[in-house]
Tab-separated table of C-alpha atoms in Angstrom:
chain	number	residue	atom	x	y	z
B	1	VAL	CA	1.226	-25.655	1.120
B	2	SER	CA	4.640	-25.949	-0.432
B	3	GLY	CA	4.623	-27.873	-3.688
B	4	ALA	CA	0.812	-27.309	-4.156
B	5	PRO	CA	-0.420	-25.602	-7.263
B	6	ARG	CA	-2.042	-22.053	-6.755
B	7	PHE	CA	-4.913	-20.764	-8.578
B	8	ASP	CA	-5.884	-17.071	-9.335
B	9	HIS	CA	-9.307	-15.685	-8.913
B	10	ASP	CA	-11.075	-12.372	-9.769
B	11	PRO	CA	-10.896	-10.438	-6.350
B	12	LEU	CA	-14.377	-9.065	-6.918
B	13	THR	CA	-16.433	-11.919	-8.674
B	14	GLY	CA	-14.374	-14.877	-7.424
B	15	GLU	CA	-14.274	-16.148	-10.950
B	16	SER	CA	-11.550	-18.583	-11.778
B	17	LEU	CA	-8.701	-17.298	-13.798
B	18	GLY	CA	-6.720	-20.458	-14.050
B	19	LEU	CA	-3.318	-21.663	-12.713
B	20	LEU	CA	-1.166	-18.806	-11.154
B	21	VAL	CA	2.442	-18.936	-12.039
B	22	GLU	CA	4.737	-16.299	-10.730
B	23	GLU	CA	8.649	-15.911	-10.516
B	24	ALA	CA	10.235	-15.622	-7.234
B	25	ARG	CA	9.714	-12.503	-5.302
B	26	THR	CA	10.306	-10.983	-2.019
B	27	ASN	CA	8.407	-8.701	0.258
B	28	ASP	CA	10.958	-6.578	1.967
B	29	ILE	CA	8.641	-5.254	4.417
B	30	ALA	CA	9.230	-7.184	7.797
B	31	SER	CA	5.680	-6.590	9.217
B	32	SER	CA	3.228	-6.177	6.324
B	33	GLU	CA	0.135	-6.043	8.410
B	34	VAL	CA	1.317	-4.305	11.534
B	35	LEU	CA	1.503	-0.443	11.049
B	36	SER	CA	2.717	0.124	14.539
B	37	SER	CA	5.917	-1.310	13.598
B	38	PHE	CA	6.470	1.740	11.435
B	39	SER	CA	7.273	5.356	12.157
B	40	ALA	CA	3.977	7.542	12.065
B	41	PRO	CA	4.496	11.188	11.800
B	42	GLY	CA	1.378	13.094	12.703
B	43	ALA	CA	-0.640	10.004	13.319
B	44	THR	CA	-1.555	7.014	15.638
B	45	ILE	CA	-2.287	3.353	14.714
B	46	GLY	CA	-5.421	1.588	15.747
B	47	SER	CA	-4.361	-1.997	15.543
B	48	ASN	CA	-6.957	-4.765	14.173
B	49	GLU	CA	-9.994	-2.414	13.763
B	50	LEU	CA	-11.705	-3.845	10.574
B	51	VAL	CA	-11.836	-7.019	8.584
B	52	SER	CA	-9.088	-6.889	6.002
B	53	PRO	CA	-9.113	-8.527	2.326
B	54	ASP	CA	-8.295	-12.043	3.700
B	55	GLY	CA	-11.407	-12.116	5.908
B	56	LEU	CA	-9.722	-11.561	9.247
B	57	VAL	CA	-9.908	-8.528	11.576
B	58	THR	CA	-6.422	-7.501	10.905
B	59	ALA	CA	-6.710	-4.251	9.042
B	60	ASP	CA	-5.254	-1.045	10.949
B	61	LYS	CA	-6.428	2.461	11.129
B	62	LEU	CA	-4.157	5.202	10.210
B	63	LYS	CA	-5.333	7.825	12.517
B	64	GLU	CA	-4.369	11.512	12.143
B	65	ASP	CA	-3.692	13.796	15.065
B	66	SER	CA	-4.529	17.446	15.265
B	67	SER	CA	-1.156	18.926	13.865
B	68	ASN	CA	-0.658	20.732	10.769
B	69	GLY	CA	1.650	18.539	8.779
B	70	TYR	CA	2.036	15.103	7.376
B	71	HIS	CA	-0.183	12.269	8.549
B	72	ARG	CA	1.485	9.156	7.383
B	73	VAL	CA	3.575	5.977	8.062
B	74	ASP	CA	7.194	5.668	7.073
B	75	PHE	CA	8.794	2.429	6.032
B	76	ILE	CA	12.049	0.880	4.736
B	77	ALA	CA	14.696	2.434	2.538
B	78	SER	CA	15.503	0.811	-0.920
B	79	THR	CA	17.446	1.677	-3.996
B	80	GLY	CA	16.900	1.413	-7.734
B	81	ALA	CA	13.456	0.171	-9.335
B	82	HIS	CA	11.027	-1.212	-7.125
B	83	THR	CA	7.286	-1.716	-6.675
B	84	ILE	CA	5.088	-0.646	-3.633
B	85	SER	CA	1.769	-2.088	-3.139
B	86	PHE	CA	-0.746	-1.920	-0.307
B	87	PHE	CA	-4.524	-2.337	0.368
B	88	ALA	CA	-6.459	0.586	1.510
B	89	LYS	CA	-10.079	1.360	2.396
B	90	SER	CA	-11.610	4.914	3.134
B	91	GLY	CA	-12.615	5.946	6.604
B	92	GLU	CA	-13.313	9.692	7.441
B	93	ARG	CA	-10.469	10.200	4.699
B	94	ASN	CA	-10.727	8.594	1.204
B	95	ILE	CA	-7.540	10.165	-0.431
B	96	VAL	CA	-4.286	8.092	0.298
B	97	TYR	CA	-0.912	8.733	-1.411
B	98	SER	CA	2.467	6.943	-1.518
B	99	TYR	CA	5.575	8.980	-2.246
B	100	LEU	CA	9.251	8.184	-2.194
B	101	LEU	CA	12.089	10.354	-0.929
B	102	PRO	CA	14.579	12.058	-1.694
B	103	SER	CA	12.135	13.521	-4.287
B	104	PRO	CA	8.606	13.445	-2.952
B	105	GLU	CA	7.525	16.137	-5.127
B	106	GLN	CA	8.728	14.180	-8.240
B	107	GLN	CA	7.882	10.628	-7.292
B	108	TYR	CA	4.168	10.233	-5.925
B	109	ALA	CA	0.760	8.980	-6.524
B	110	PHE	CA	-2.530	9.988	-5.175
B	111	PHE	CA	-5.393	7.502	-4.855
B	112	ASP	CA	-9.146	8.031	-4.444
B	113	LEU	CA	-10.644	5.347	-2.349
B	114	ASN	CA	-14.302	6.323	-2.888
B	115	SER	CA	-14.174	6.486	-6.822
B	116	GLY	CA	-11.235	3.858	-7.404
B	117	THR	CA	-9.297	6.281	-9.536
B	118	VAL	CA	-5.686	7.620	-9.487
B	119	LEU	CA	-5.841	11.343	-9.010
B	120	SER	CA	-2.444	12.531	-9.936
B	121	THR	CA	1.183	11.199	-10.315
B	122	SER	CA	4.585	12.359	-10.702
B	123	GLY	CA	7.988	10.812	-11.597
B	124	VAL	CA	6.755	7.245	-11.454
B	125	THR	CA	6.632	4.570	-14.069
B	126	ASN	CA	3.024	3.443	-13.273
B	127	ALA	CA	0.441	3.789	-10.648
B	128	TYR	CA	-2.906	2.095	-10.679
B	129	MET	CA	-5.678	0.526	-8.293
B	130	GLU	CA	-7.233	-3.016	-8.225
B	131	GLU	CA	-10.802	-3.277	-6.701
B	132	TYR	CA	-11.318	-5.707	-4.003
B	133	PRO	CA	-14.712	-6.562	-2.082
B	134	ASN	CA	-16.026	-4.594	0.796
B	135	GLY	CA	-14.498	-1.210	-0.350
B	136	TRP	CA	-10.907	-2.248	-0.493
B	137	TYR	CA	-8.481	-1.354	-3.087
B	138	ARG	CA	-4.880	-2.512	-3.830
B	139	CYS	CA	-2.895	0.728	-4.640
B	140	VAL	CA	0.322	0.164	-6.690
B	141	ILE	CA	3.245	2.426	-7.471
B	142	VAL	CA	6.123	1.502	-9.747
B	143	ARG	CA	9.487	3.415	-9.386
B	144	ALA	CA	12.338	3.277	-12.026
B	145	GLY	CA	15.445	4.663	-10.926
B	146	THR	CA	18.918	4.011	-9.383
B	147	GLY	CA	18.974	6.373	-6.583
B	148	PHE	CA	17.885	5.886	-2.774
B	149	SER	CA	14.386	6.120	-1.909
B	150	ASN	CA	12.466	5.896	1.459
B	151	GLY	CA	8.802	4.793	1.173
B	152	ARG	CA	5.753	6.820	2.716
B	153	ILE	CA	2.275	6.088	2.842
B	154	GLY	CA	-0.280	8.915	4.087
B	155	MET	CA	-3.534	10.438	3.880
B	156	THR	CA	-4.828	13.746	2.939
B	157	THR	CA	-7.898	15.895	2.237
B	158	THR	CA	-7.087	17.079	-1.375
B	159	ASP	CA	-5.252	15.753	-4.382
B	160	GLY	CA	-1.720	16.983	-4.438
B	161	VAL	CA	-1.584	18.154	-0.971
B	162	PHE	CA	0.832	16.425	1.374
B	163	GLN	CA	0.384	18.341	4.622
B	164	TYR	CA	-2.802	19.672	6.355
B	165	SER	CA	-4.422	20.354	9.726
B	166	GLY	CA	-5.774	16.982	10.976
B	167	THR	CA	-8.761	16.065	13.203
B	168	THR	CA	-7.938	13.748	15.940
B	169	GLY	CA	-8.954	10.103	15.426
B	170	GLU	CA	-10.061	10.591	11.669
B	171	GLY	CA	-8.463	8.562	9.046
B	172	LEU	CA	-8.410	5.449	6.697
B	173	TYR	CA	-7.642	1.712	6.924
B	174	LEU	CA	-4.345	0.068	5.492
B	175	TRP	CA	-3.081	-3.413	5.362
B	176	GLY	CA	-0.865	-5.694	3.371
B	177	ILE	CA	2.054	-3.227	2.417
B	178	GLN	CA	4.471	-4.980	0.013
B	179	GLN	CA	7.842	-3.652	-1.434
B	180	GLU	CA	9.461	-5.623	-4.206
B	181	ASP	CA	12.782	-4.563	-5.321
B	182	GLY	CA	13.693	-4.724	-8.725
B	183	ALA	CA	10.195	-5.354	-9.708
B	184	THR	CA	8.298	-3.362	-12.539
B	185	PHE	CA	4.919	-4.849	-11.360
B	186	PRO	CA	3.412	-6.290	-8.097
B	187	SER	CA	3.273	-10.054	-7.413
B	188	SER	CA	0.631	-11.675	-5.457
B	189	TYR	CA	0.585	-10.535	-1.719
B	190	ILE	CA	3.376	-12.097	0.407
B	191	PRO	CA	2.338	-11.585	4.072
B	192	THR	CA	5.262	-11.194	6.552
B	193	ALA	CA	5.476	-11.315	10.351
B	194	GLY	CA	8.621	-9.932	11.710
B	195	THR	CA	10.976	-10.471	8.773
B	196	SER	CA	11.036	-10.020	4.980
B	197	LEU	CA	9.985	-13.100	3.102
B	198	THR	CA	10.672	-14.681	-0.323
B	199	ARG	CA	8.139	-16.799	-2.277
B	200	ALA	CA	9.880	-19.337	-4.569
B	201	ALA	CA	8.941	-19.463	-8.079
B	202	ASP	CA	5.983	-21.594	-9.342
B	203	VAL	CA	7.163	-24.343	-11.389
């Protein structure tokens, strides 16, 4: 509700963390919960297959095909520093990565959705995971730079490996993709449905 105070809570325990006060932020992803709106090389999208962190059945499954290559979704381009965050849960695959073009070998992070650990990173300012109930994690990657960048989120079988031979239908679950330009850390999730959205500053 516009003008109402917001309160923060521990995502696992529900413990109150007090009043939530954030600066204005924009999620540049136009459809943050609809993976079918993105290009998906080496993959297909299963829509609304699982209960998402908000309690609704809106989480999509990223399903690999049988090709030997990338199995991922591609989203919008950006320039300069920005923060990408997304919610992920393991399926048949438990390693998810985010990498940023034009230098994927230099700007990436791999996340283990079973252990809740960041496996490896390169060329990014920060990468970490926040645990949520029911096996979900919010994965965060922060990029510092001035050049052009395209975002990618994909799955794999091994840390550090971007391409592999897939098994049709196997994959993992994604929800709530967020890109915040100029940000050095993620803000609370801003859902979008067809266009980017700005949340006003809390005052």
